[in-house]
mmCIF file of C-alpha atoms in Angstrom:
data_model
loop_
_atom_site.group_PDB
_atom_site.id
_atom_site.type_symbol
_atom_site.label_atom_id
_atom_site.label_comp_id
_atom_site.label_asym_id
_atom_site.label_seq_id
_atom_site.Cartn_x
_atom_site.Cartn_y
_atom_site.Cartn_z
ATOM 1 C CA UNK H 1 -37.458 -13.848 -64.985
ATOM 2 C CA UNK H 2 -33.710 -13.227 -64.766
ATOM 3 C CA UNK H 3 -32.938 -16.911 -64.253
ATOM 4 C CA UNK H 4 -35.155 -18.225 -67.051
ATOM 5 C CA UNK H 5 -33.903 -15.648 -69.528
ATOM 6 C CA UNK H 6 -30.305 -16.466 -68.685
ATOM 7 C CA UNK H 7 -30.925 -20.204 -69.058
ATOM 8 C CA UNK H 8 -32.556 -19.776 -72.458
ATOM 9 C CA UNK H 9 -29.865 -17.418 -73.699
ATOM 10 C CA UNK H 10 -26.968 -19.579 -72.547
ATOM 11 C CA UNK H 11 -28.382 -22.731 -74.139
ATOM 12 C CA UNK H 12 -29.039 -20.969 -77.431
ATOM 13 C CA UNK H 13 -25.626 -19.329 -77.513
ATOM 14 C CA UNK H 14 -23.839 -22.534 -76.553
ATOM 15 C CA UNK H 15 -25.544 -24.305 -79.465
ATOM 16 C CA UNK H 16 -24.681 -21.512 -81.877
ATOM 17 C CA UNK H 17 -21.016 -21.486 -80.895
ATOM 18 C CA UNK H 18 -20.791 -25.281 -80.995
ATOM 19 C CA UNK H 19 -21.880 -25.428 -84.640
ATOM 20 C CA UNK H 20 -19.048 -23.180 -85.796
ATOM 21 C CA UNK H 21 -16.245 -23.884 -83.331
ATOM 22 C CA UNK H 22 -15.987 -27.628 -82.748
ATOM 23 C CA UNK H 23 -14.059 -28.431 -85.915
ATOM 24 C CA UNK H 24 -11.829 -25.396 -85.548
ATOM 25 C CA UNK H 25 -10.519 -26.482 -82.165
ATOM 26 C CA UNK H 26 -10.641 -30.280 -82.412
ATOM 27 C CA UNK H 27 -7.037 -30.434 -83.623
ATOM 28 C CA UNK H 28 -5.883 -28.091 -80.870
ATOM 29 C CA UNK H 29 -6.745 -30.471 -78.069
ATOM 30 C CA UNK H 30 -9.579 -28.234 -76.917
ATOM 31 C CA UNK H 31 -12.686 -29.659 -75.304
ATOM 32 C CA UNK H 32 -15.101 -27.278 -76.993
ATOM 33 C CA UNK H 33 -15.741 -24.966 -74.025
ATOM 34 C CA UNK H 34 -17.471 -22.023 -75.594
ATOM 35 C CA UNK H 35 -17.618 -18.527 -74.189
ATOM 36 C CA UNK H 36 -21.092 -17.122 -73.822
ATOM 37 C CA UNK H 37 -22.486 -13.766 -74.903
ATOM 38 C CA UNK H 38 -20.065 -13.216 -77.758
ATOM 39 C CA UNK H 39 -16.844 -13.923 -75.869
ATOM 40 C CA UNK H 40 -14.613 -15.640 -78.384
ATOM 41 C CA UNK H 41 -12.652 -18.815 -77.746
ATOM 42 C CA UNK H 42 -9.277 -19.003 -79.483
ATOM 43 C CA UNK H 43 -6.137 -21.108 -79.299
ATOM 44 C CA UNK H 44 -2.556 -19.808 -79.308
ATOM 45 C CA UNK H 45 0.418 -22.081 -80.009
ATOM 46 C CA UNK H 46 3.709 -21.036 -78.447
ATOM 47 C CA UNK H 47 7.192 -21.451 -79.929
ATOM 48 C CA UNK H 48 7.643 -24.575 -77.786
ATOM 49 C CA UNK H 49 4.494 -26.168 -79.215
ATOM 50 C CA UNK H 50 2.395 -25.570 -76.109
ATOM 51 C CA UNK H 51 -1.260 -24.764 -76.625
ATOM 52 C CA UNK H 52 -3.292 -22.336 -74.575
ATOM 53 C CA UNK H 53 -7.043 -22.140 -75.032
ATOM 54 C CA UNK H 54 -8.951 -19.056 -74.003
ATOM 55 C CA UNK H 55 -12.457 -19.683 -72.699
ATOM 56 C CA UNK H 56 -14.152 -16.390 -71.989
ATOM 57 C CA UNK H 57 -12.006 -14.795 -69.304
ATOM 58 C CA UNK H 58 -10.073 -18.001 -68.490
ATOM 59 C CA UNK H 59 -7.041 -19.411 -70.302
ATOM 60 C CA UNK H 60 -6.227 -23.127 -70.025
ATOM 61 C CA UNK H 61 -2.685 -24.270 -70.765
ATOM 62 C CA UNK H 62 -2.816 -28.001 -71.533
ATOM 63 C CA UNK H 63 0.752 -28.381 -72.816
ATOM 64 C CA UNK H 64 1.654 -30.695 -69.890
ATOM 65 C CA UNK H 65 -1.524 -32.730 -70.054
ATOM 66 C CA UNK H 66 -1.827 -36.417 -70.899
ATOM 67 C CA UNK H 67 -2.252 -37.205 -74.585
ATOM 68 C CA UNK H 68 -2.909 -40.055 -76.971
ATOM 69 C CA UNK H 69 -6.010 -41.866 -78.196
ATOM 70 C CA UNK H 70 -6.506 -43.738 -74.933
ATOM 71 C CA UNK H 71 -6.141 -40.689 -72.666
ATOM 72 C CA UNK H 72 -9.218 -39.655 -70.724
ATOM 73 C CA UNK H 73 -10.619 -37.544 -67.918
ATOM 74 C CA UNK H 74 -10.274 -38.616 -64.313
ATOM 75 C CA UNK H 75 -13.395 -39.180 -62.227
ATOM 76 C CA UNK H 76 -13.458 -37.911 -58.670
ATOM 77 C CA UNK H 77 -13.219 -40.723 -56.135
ATOM 78 C CA UNK H 78 -15.754 -38.807 -53.986
ATOM 79 C CA UNK H 79 -19.057 -37.056 -54.617
ATOM 80 C CA UNK H 80 -17.165 -33.812 -55.282
ATOM 81 C CA UNK H 81 -17.419 -32.278 -58.755
ATOM 82 C CA UNK H 82 -15.795 -29.180 -60.313
ATOM 83 C CA UNK H 83 -17.906 -25.995 -60.383
ATOM 84 C CA UNK H 84 -20.815 -26.166 -62.800
ATOM 85 C CA UNK H 85 -20.791 -22.376 -63.143
ATOM 86 C CA UNK H 86 -18.665 -19.466 -61.975
ATOM 87 C CA UNK H 87 -18.238 -15.715 -62.257
ATOM 88 C CA UNK H 88 -15.350 -13.948 -63.983
ATOM 89 C CA UNK H 89 -14.696 -10.733 -65.913
ATOM 90 C CA UNK H 90 -16.667 -10.712 -69.142
ATOM 91 C CA UNK H 91 -17.198 -7.175 -70.465
ATOM 92 C CA UNK H 92 -15.692 -3.735 -70.649
ATOM 93 C CA UNK H 93 -18.278 -0.938 -70.352
ATOM 94 C CA UNK H 94 -18.391 -0.597 -74.128
ATOM 95 C CA UNK H 95 -18.808 -4.349 -74.648
ATOM 96 C CA UNK H 96 -21.709 -4.577 -72.210
ATOM 97 C CA UNK H 97 -23.447 -1.692 -73.956
ATOM 98 C CA UNK H 98 -22.929 -3.383 -77.323
ATOM 99 C CA UNK H 99 -24.385 -6.614 -75.948
ATOM 100 C CA UNK H 100 -27.437 -5.245 -74.100
ATOM 101 C CA UNK H 101 -28.715 -2.452 -76.319
ATOM 102 C CA UNK H 102 -29.759 -4.699 -79.244
ATOM 103 C CA UNK H 103 -31.668 -6.913 -76.794
ATOM 104 C CA UNK H 104 -33.588 -3.936 -75.421
ATOM 105 C CA UNK H 105 -34.269 -2.553 -78.889
ATOM 106 C CA UNK H 106 -35.633 -5.916 -80.080
ATOM 107 C CA UNK H 107 -38.248 -5.802 -77.333
ATOM 108 C CA UNK H 108 -38.478 -9.596 -77.155
ATOM 109 C CA UNK H 109 -37.807 -9.663 -73.405
ATOM 110 C CA UNK H 110 -40.699 -7.359 -72.571
ATOM 111 C CA UNK H 111 -40.958 -3.683 -71.660
ATOM 112 C CA UNK H 112 -40.841 -4.208 -67.891
ATOM 113 C CA UNK H 113 -37.633 -6.260 -67.934
ATOM 114 C CA UNK H 114 -35.965 -3.929 -70.435
ATOM 115 C CA UNK H 115 -36.866 -0.895 -68.326
ATOM 116 C CA UNK H 116 -35.452 -2.537 -65.201
ATOM 117 C CA UNK H 117 -32.242 -3.308 -67.048
ATOM 118 C CA UNK H 118 -31.923 0.260 -68.323
ATOM 119 C CA UNK H 119 -32.402 1.539 -64.794
ATOM 120 C CA UNK H 120 -29.682 -0.801 -63.519
ATOM 121 C CA UNK H 121 -27.013 -0.143 -66.140
ATOM 122 C CA UNK H 122 -27.821 3.279 -67.572
ATOM 123 C CA UNK H 123 -29.992 5.340 -65.234
ATOM 124 C CA UNK H 124 -27.919 5.107 -62.070
ATOM 125 C CA UNK H 125 -29.842 2.423 -60.182
ATOM 126 C CA UNK H 126 -27.095 1.674 -59.232
ATOM 127 C CA UNK H 127 -24.892 2.079 -62.333
ATOM 128 C CA UNK H 128 -24.808 5.007 -64.747
ATOM 129 C CA UNK H 129 -24.144 4.798 -68.487
ATOM 130 C CA UNK H 130 -22.581 1.309 -68.229
ATOM 131 C CA UNK H 131 -19.789 2.740 -66.003
ATOM 132 C CA UNK H 132 -18.085 4.224 -69.050
ATOM 133 C CA UNK H 133 -16.403 6.747 -66.803
ATOM 134 C CA UNK H 134 -14.521 3.781 -65.296
ATOM 135 C CA UNK H 135 -13.288 2.330 -68.601
ATOM 136 C CA UNK H 136 -9.889 0.765 -68.001
ATOM 137 C CA UNK H 137 -10.397 0.706 -64.231
ATOM 138 C CA UNK H 138 -12.440 -2.477 -63.918
ATOM 139 C CA UNK H 139 -14.686 -5.026 -65.609
ATOM 140 C CA UNK H 140 -18.259 -6.188 -65.718
ATOM 141 C CA UNK H 141 -18.394 -9.713 -64.282
ATOM 142 C CA UNK H 142 -20.924 -12.292 -65.363
ATOM 143 C CA UNK H 143 -21.455 -16.037 -65.196
ATOM 144 C CA UNK H 144 -19.879 -18.790 -67.244
ATOM 145 C CA UNK H 145 -21.113 -22.373 -67.320
ATOM 146 C CA UNK H 146 -19.606 -25.805 -67.784
ATOM 147 C CA UNK H 147 -20.249 -26.649 -71.436
ATOM 148 C CA UNK H 148 -21.664 -30.061 -70.495
ATOM 149 C CA UNK H 149 -24.442 -28.345 -68.484
ATOM 150 C CA UNK H 150 -24.204 -30.619 -65.410
ATOM 151 C CA UNK H 151 -26.612 -30.232 -62.462
ATOM 152 C CA UNK H 152 -26.277 -26.729 -61.031
ATOM 153 C CA UNK H 153 -25.104 -25.089 -64.275
ATOM 154 C CA UNK H 154 -27.883 -22.496 -63.982
ATOM 155 C CA UNK H 155 -27.235 -21.657 -60.320
ATOM 156 C CA UNK H 156 -25.127 -18.592 -61.165
ATOM 157 C CA UNK H 157 -28.035 -16.237 -61.825
ATOM 158 C CA UNK H 158 -26.734 -13.010 -60.282
ATOM 159 C CA UNK H 159 -27.141 -9.865 -62.361
ATOM 160 C CA UNK H 160 -24.017 -8.734 -64.227
ATOM 161 C CA UNK H 161 -22.001 -6.703 -61.713
ATOM 162 C CA UNK H 162 -19.046 -4.330 -61.716
ATOM 163 C CA UNK H 163 -15.698 -4.925 -59.966
ATOM 164 C CA UNK H 164 -12.918 -2.342 -59.850
ATOM 165 C CA UNK H 165 -9.414 -3.491 -60.705
ATOM 166 C CA UNK H 166 -7.687 -4.801 -57.607
ATOM 167 C CA UNK H 167 -10.949 -5.079 -55.663
ATOM 168 C CA UNK H 168 -12.618 -8.272 -54.506
ATOM 169 C CA UNK H 169 -16.032 -9.235 -55.894
ATOM 170 C CA UNK H 170 -19.007 -8.601 -53.572
ATOM 171 C CA UNK H 171 -18.931 -10.942 -50.573
ATOM 172 C CA UNK H 172 -22.345 -12.400 -51.387
ATOM 173 C CA UNK H 173 -21.202 -13.711 -54.781
ATOM 174 C CA UNK H 174 -20.525 -17.441 -54.639
ATOM 175 C CA UNK H 175 -18.138 -19.038 -57.133
ATOM 176 C CA UNK H 176 -16.447 -15.764 -58.038
ATOM 177 C CA UNK H 177 -13.223 -16.858 -59.727
ATOM 178 C CA UNK H 178 -10.247 -17.311 -57.375
ATOM 179 C CA UNK H 179 -7.064 -19.390 -57.630
ATOM 180 C CA UNK H 180 -8.930 -22.254 -55.945
ATOM 181 C CA UNK H 181 -11.827 -22.039 -58.398
ATOM 182 C CA UNK H 182 -9.290 -22.013 -61.231
ATOM 183 C CA UNK H 183 -7.654 -25.134 -59.788
ATOM 184 C CA UNK H 184 -11.014 -26.900 -59.680
ATOM 185 C CA UNK H 185 -11.714 -25.939 -63.287
ATOM 186 C CA UNK H 186 -8.234 -27.115 -64.288
ATOM 187 C CA UNK H 187 -9.018 -30.446 -62.579
ATOM 188 C CA UNK H 188 -11.873 -30.938 -65.045
ATOM 189 C CA UNK H 189 -9.424 -30.445 -67.940
ATOM 190 C CA UNK H 190 -6.875 -33.042 -66.788
ATOM 191 C CA UNK H 191 -6.365 -35.979 -69.144
ATOM 192 C CA UNK H 192 -4.374 -39.050 -68.088
ATOM 193 C CA UNK H 193 -2.937 -41.968 -70.089
ATOM 194 C CA UNK H 194 -4.971 -45.064 -70.756
ATOM 195 C CA UNK H 195 -4.695 -47.953 -68.332
ATOM 196 C CA UNK H 196 -4.300 -51.100 -70.425
ATOM 197 C CA UNK H 197 -1.830 -53.180 -68.434
ATOM 198 C CA UNK H 198 0.825 -55.437 -69.844
ATOM 199 C CA UNK H 199 0.208 -59.052 -68.886
ATOM 200 C CA UNK H 200 2.486 -62.083 -68.821
ATOM 201 C CA UNK H 201 1.257 -64.431 -70.155
ATOM 202 C CA UNK H 202 -0.241 -61.902 -72.544
ATOM 203 C CA UNK H 203 -4.059 -61.906 -72.820
ATOM 204 C CA UNK H 204 -4.220 -65.715 -72.730
ATOM 205 C CA UNK H 205 -3.344 -67.498 -69.496
ATOM 206 C CA UNK H 206 -3.947 -70.789 -67.675
ATOM 207 C CA UNK H 207 -6.029 -71.745 -64.650
ATOM 208 C CA UNK H 208 -4.009 -71.427 -61.398
ATOM 209 C CA UNK H 209 -1.101 -69.814 -63.235
ATOM 210 C CA UNK H 210 -0.030 -66.457 -61.688
ATOM 211 C CA UNK H 211 -0.309 -63.729 -64.324
ATOM 212 C CA UNK H 212 2.014 -60.761 -63.905
ATOM 213 C CA UNK H 213 0.653 -57.254 -64.554
ATOM 214 C CA UNK H 214 2.466 -53.934 -64.901
ATOM 215 C CA UNK H 215 2.245 -50.514 -66.492
ATOM 216 C CA UNK H 216 4.877 -48.705 -68.514
ATOM 217 C CA UNK H 217 6.469 -46.293 -66.074
ATOM 218 C CA UNK H 218 7.341 -43.881 -68.897
ATOM 219 C CA UNK H 219 3.651 -43.214 -69.540
ATOM 220 C CA UNK H 220 2.616 -42.799 -65.931
ATOM 221 C CA UNK H 221 4.221 -39.565 -64.923
ATOM 222 C CA UNK H 222 2.551 -36.476 -63.406
ATOM 223 C CA UNK H 223 0.380 -34.426 -65.742
ATOM 224 C CA UNK H 224 -0.962 -30.938 -65.157
ATOM 225 C CA UNK H 225 -3.203 -28.186 -66.475
ATOM 226 C CA UNK H 226 -2.872 -24.492 -65.649
ATOM 227 C CA UNK H 227 -5.860 -22.127 -65.621
ATOM 228 C CA UNK H 228 -5.434 -18.371 -65.468
ATOM 229 C CA UNK H 229 -7.331 -15.125 -65.772
ATOM 230 C CA UNK H 230 -4.821 -12.733 -67.382
ATOM 231 C CA UNK H 231 -6.839 -9.574 -66.715
ATOM 232 C CA UNK H 232 -6.811 -10.388 -62.983
ATOM 233 C CA UNK H 233 -3.255 -11.711 -62.850
ATOM 234 C CA UNK H 234 -4.258 -14.939 -61.087
ATOM 235 C CA UNK H 235 -3.589 -18.561 -61.968
ATOM 236 C CA UNK H 236 -3.594 -22.091 -60.584
ATOM 237 C CA UNK H 237 -2.124 -25.404 -61.672
ATOM 238 C CA UNK H 238 -3.758 -28.747 -60.920
ATOM 239 C CA UNK H 239 -1.318 -31.666 -61.009
ATOM 240 C CA UNK H 240 -2.221 -35.362 -61.070
ATOM 241 C CA UNK H 241 0.257 -38.027 -59.963
ATOM 242 C CA UNK H 242 -0.336 -41.787 -60.237
ATOM 243 C CA UNK H 243 -0.316 -43.549 -56.856
ATOM 244 C CA UNK H 244 -1.811 -47.020 -57.327
ATOM 245 C CA UNK H 245 -3.337 -49.535 -59.727
ATOM 246 C CA UNK H 246 -6.498 -51.465 -58.837
ATOM 247 C CA UNK H 247 -7.087 -54.760 -60.653
ATOM 248 C CA UNK H 248 -10.563 -56.234 -60.968
ATOM 249 C CA UNK H 249 -10.210 -59.700 -62.581
ATOM 250 C CA UNK H 250 -13.749 -59.628 -63.963
ATOM 251 C CA UNK H 251 -14.817 -62.740 -62.063
ATOM 252 C CA UNK H 252 -15.112 -63.887 -58.462
ATOM 253 C CA UNK H 253 -13.182 -67.023 -59.394
ATOM 254 C CA UNK H 254 -9.810 -65.339 -59.143
ATOM 255 C CA UNK H 255 -7.181 -64.195 -56.664
ATOM 256 C CA UNK H 256 -5.236 -60.942 -56.961
ATOM 257 C CA UNK H 257 -1.710 -59.955 -55.992
ATOM 258 C CA UNK H 258 -1.703 -58.295 -53.555
ATOM 259 C CA UNK H 259 -4.928 -59.657 -52.059
ATOM 260 C CA UNK H 260 -6.486 -56.176 -52.037
ATOM 261 C CA UNK H 261 -5.976 -55.895 -55.776
ATOM 262 C CA UNK H 262 -4.343 -52.476 -55.232
ATOM 263 C CA UNK H 263 -0.805 -52.292 -56.614
ATOM 264 C CA UNK H 264 1.215 -49.383 -55.256
ATOM 265 C CA UNK H 265 3.549 -47.318 -57.392
ATOM 266 C CA UNK H 266 7.172 -48.051 -56.456
ATOM 267 C CA UNK H 267 10.151 -46.140 -57.867
ATOM 268 C CA UNK H 268 7.940 -44.659 -60.579
ATOM 269 C CA UNK H 269 6.634 -48.038 -61.694
ATOM 270 C CA UNK H 270 3.317 -49.791 -61.153
ATOM 271 C CA UNK H 271 3.872 -53.532 -60.947
ATOM 272 C CA UNK H 272 6.956 -55.365 -62.177
ATOM 273 C CA UNK H 273 7.686 -56.692 -65.666
ATOM 274 C CA UNK H 274 7.933 -60.436 -65.940
ATOM 275 C CA UNK H 275 11.304 -61.834 -66.968
ATOM 276 C CA UNK H 276 12.822 -65.252 -67.440
ATOM 277 C CA UNK H 277 13.596 -66.864 -64.107
ATOM 278 C CA UNK H 278 10.632 -65.368 -62.243
ATOM 279 C CA UNK H 279 8.248 -68.248 -62.914
ATOM 280 C CA UNK H 280 8.419 -69.524 -59.320
ATOM 281 C CA UNK H 281 7.951 -66.073 -57.772
ATOM 282 C CA UNK H 282 4.709 -64.468 -56.696
ATOM 283 C CA UNK H 283 4.084 -61.351 -58.815
ATOM 284 C CA UNK H 284 3.968 -58.096 -56.830
ATOM 285 C CA UNK H 285 1.002 -57.101 -59.014
ATOM 286 C CA UNK H 286 -1.129 -59.575 -60.874
ATOM 287 C CA UNK H 287 -3.951 -62.089 -60.875
ATOM 288 C CA UNK H 288 -4.506 -65.850 -60.737
ATOM 289 C CA UNK H 289 -7.657 -67.213 -62.334
ATOM 290 C CA UNK H 290 -9.205 -70.254 -60.642
ATOM 291 C CA UNK H 291 -11.639 -71.216 -63.397
ATOM 292 C CA UNK H 292 -11.521 -71.330 -67.164
ATOM 293 C CA UNK H 293 -13.287 -68.622 -69.156
ATOM 294 C CA UNK H 294 -14.683 -71.349 -71.417
ATOM 295 C CA UNK H 295 -15.386 -70.159 -74.936
ATOM 296 C CA UNK H 296 -15.296 -66.529 -73.848
ATOM 297 C CA UNK H 297 -13.038 -64.266 -71.812
ATOM 298 C CA UNK H 298 -12.963 -62.359 -68.539
ATOM 299 C CA UNK H 299 -13.159 -58.528 -68.622
ATOM 300 C CA UNK H 300 -10.135 -57.551 -66.542
ATOM 301 C CA UNK H 301 -10.429 -53.905 -65.470
ATOM 302 C CA UNK H 302 -7.386 -51.889 -64.489
ATOM 303 C CA UNK H 303 -8.010 -48.574 -62.728
ATOM 304 C CA UNK H 304 -5.295 -46.107 -61.753
ATOM 305 C CA UNK H 305 -5.828 -43.735 -58.843
ATOM 306 C CA UNK H 306 -4.318 -40.287 -59.336
ATOM 307 C CA UNK H 307 -3.548 -37.994 -56.401
ATOM 308 C CA UNK H 308 -4.377 -34.410 -57.368
ATOM 309 C CA UNK H 309 -3.031 -31.264 -55.751
ATOM 310 C CA UNK H 310 -2.853 -27.628 -56.784
ATOM 311 C CA UNK H 311 -0.746 -24.515 -56.426
ATOM 312 C CA UNK H 312 -1.814 -20.991 -57.246
ATOM 313 C CA UNK H 313 -1.186 -17.277 -57.055
ATOM 314 C CA UNK H 314 -0.123 -15.838 -53.725
ATOM 315 C CA UNK H 315 1.216 -19.152 -52.443
ATOM 316 C CA UNK H 316 -2.235 -20.740 -52.349
ATOM 317 C CA UNK H 317 -2.560 -24.459 -52.772
ATOM 318 C CA UNK H 318 -3.833 -27.715 -51.379
ATOM 319 C CA UNK H 319 -5.276 -31.086 -52.267
ATOM 320 C CA UNK H 320 -8.232 -31.908 -54.470
ATOM 321 C CA UNK H 321 -10.111 -35.233 -54.385
ATOM 322 C CA UNK H 322 -8.262 -38.190 -55.854
ATOM 323 C CA UNK H 323 -9.257 -39.077 -59.397
ATOM 324 C CA UNK H 324 -9.541 -42.464 -61.084
ATOM 325 C CA UNK H 325 -9.350 -43.611 -64.686
ATOM 326 C CA UNK H 326 -9.654 -47.177 -65.913
ATOM 327 C CA UNK H 327 -9.975 -49.436 -68.912
ATOM 328 C CA UNK H 328 -11.134 -52.990 -69.561
ATOM 329 C CA UNK H 329 -9.340 -55.684 -71.534
ATOM 330 C CA UNK H 330 -10.346 -59.250 -72.351
ATOM 331 C CA UNK H 331 -8.366 -62.136 -70.849
ATOM 332 C CA UNK H 332 -8.804 -65.708 -72.074
ATOM 333 C CA UNK H 333 -8.230 -68.337 -69.365
ATOM 334 C CA UNK H 334 -7.690 -71.931 -70.442
ATOM 335 C CA UNK H 335 -7.562 -75.202 -68.541
ATOM 336 C CA UNK H 336 -4.139 -76.808 -68.249
ATOM 337 C CA UNK H 337 -4.238 -79.826 -70.530
ATOM 338 C CA UNK H 338 -2.941 -83.125 -69.203
ATOM 339 C CA UNK H 339 -1.995 -86.188 -71.209
ATOM 340 C CA UNK H 340 -3.180 -89.646 -70.011
ATOM 341 C CA UNK H 341 -0.825 -92.538 -70.769
#
């Protein structure tokens, strides 16, 4: 009963918030993560132009994130995914009372469930009068969900529970917010620059002619997102750094430089710009097409691998799975024309 009611409520509330909040936060760089159960999302812009977005009990600072029309989210190079749901502070005693009492009075959840809830939060089994005697000394914790509702979003179905300030959540609670959980949630907020490579010759090349490929080093610098829970005094920053570029020519009739197709980042640059006088050299990063694309083109795909690590409160930190982000661009390959005399 608890699980199904929570699922229905979260879906309904997520829809309600989405209809009024999407436009308000689109120009703030927010992703539209909406707090459930009346927790408001809002954005604050600092004097330096940085933007912090509050999502329920968590604040995301995206001021050092990637930007631009072509920026996008990294995809984990493994089967790992960020948490689909988690627990964090959500209510003061007065806020929980304000949230639950109208539900009980409406009677739509049934007498038995309402009576069980009153016993739990009012009648001392185990909490009394919403813990109002502890106002200011702790918070009611509840679940939050990833706004995309991925598999497992409804797994956090524990009853709302109390945690004193400075105390750890009950040991049996999985996905209770910690610096590591915050780092994983920040990972999901990372945006990296687009990966359209510069080619020489540009977009139109010849059969058996080495084509140089490189990325603008100025755009491929580390990006980061910081997630924090101010009421708990904890935070974590997930940082993504570019480490390599993988080129897929879009056809088997091609050779890549290097042969693996993976171009390492060297001195902050991926690949090397072509310049006059390099025509006889083998490009450190590039491709050579062995067959014409005819009347069409080949879909060259360039994918950057980003190494992601995190640091957090109390000296915590570590590595998270590498992320990838790629883009496809069309390359026309022509036969070299010869003249018969």
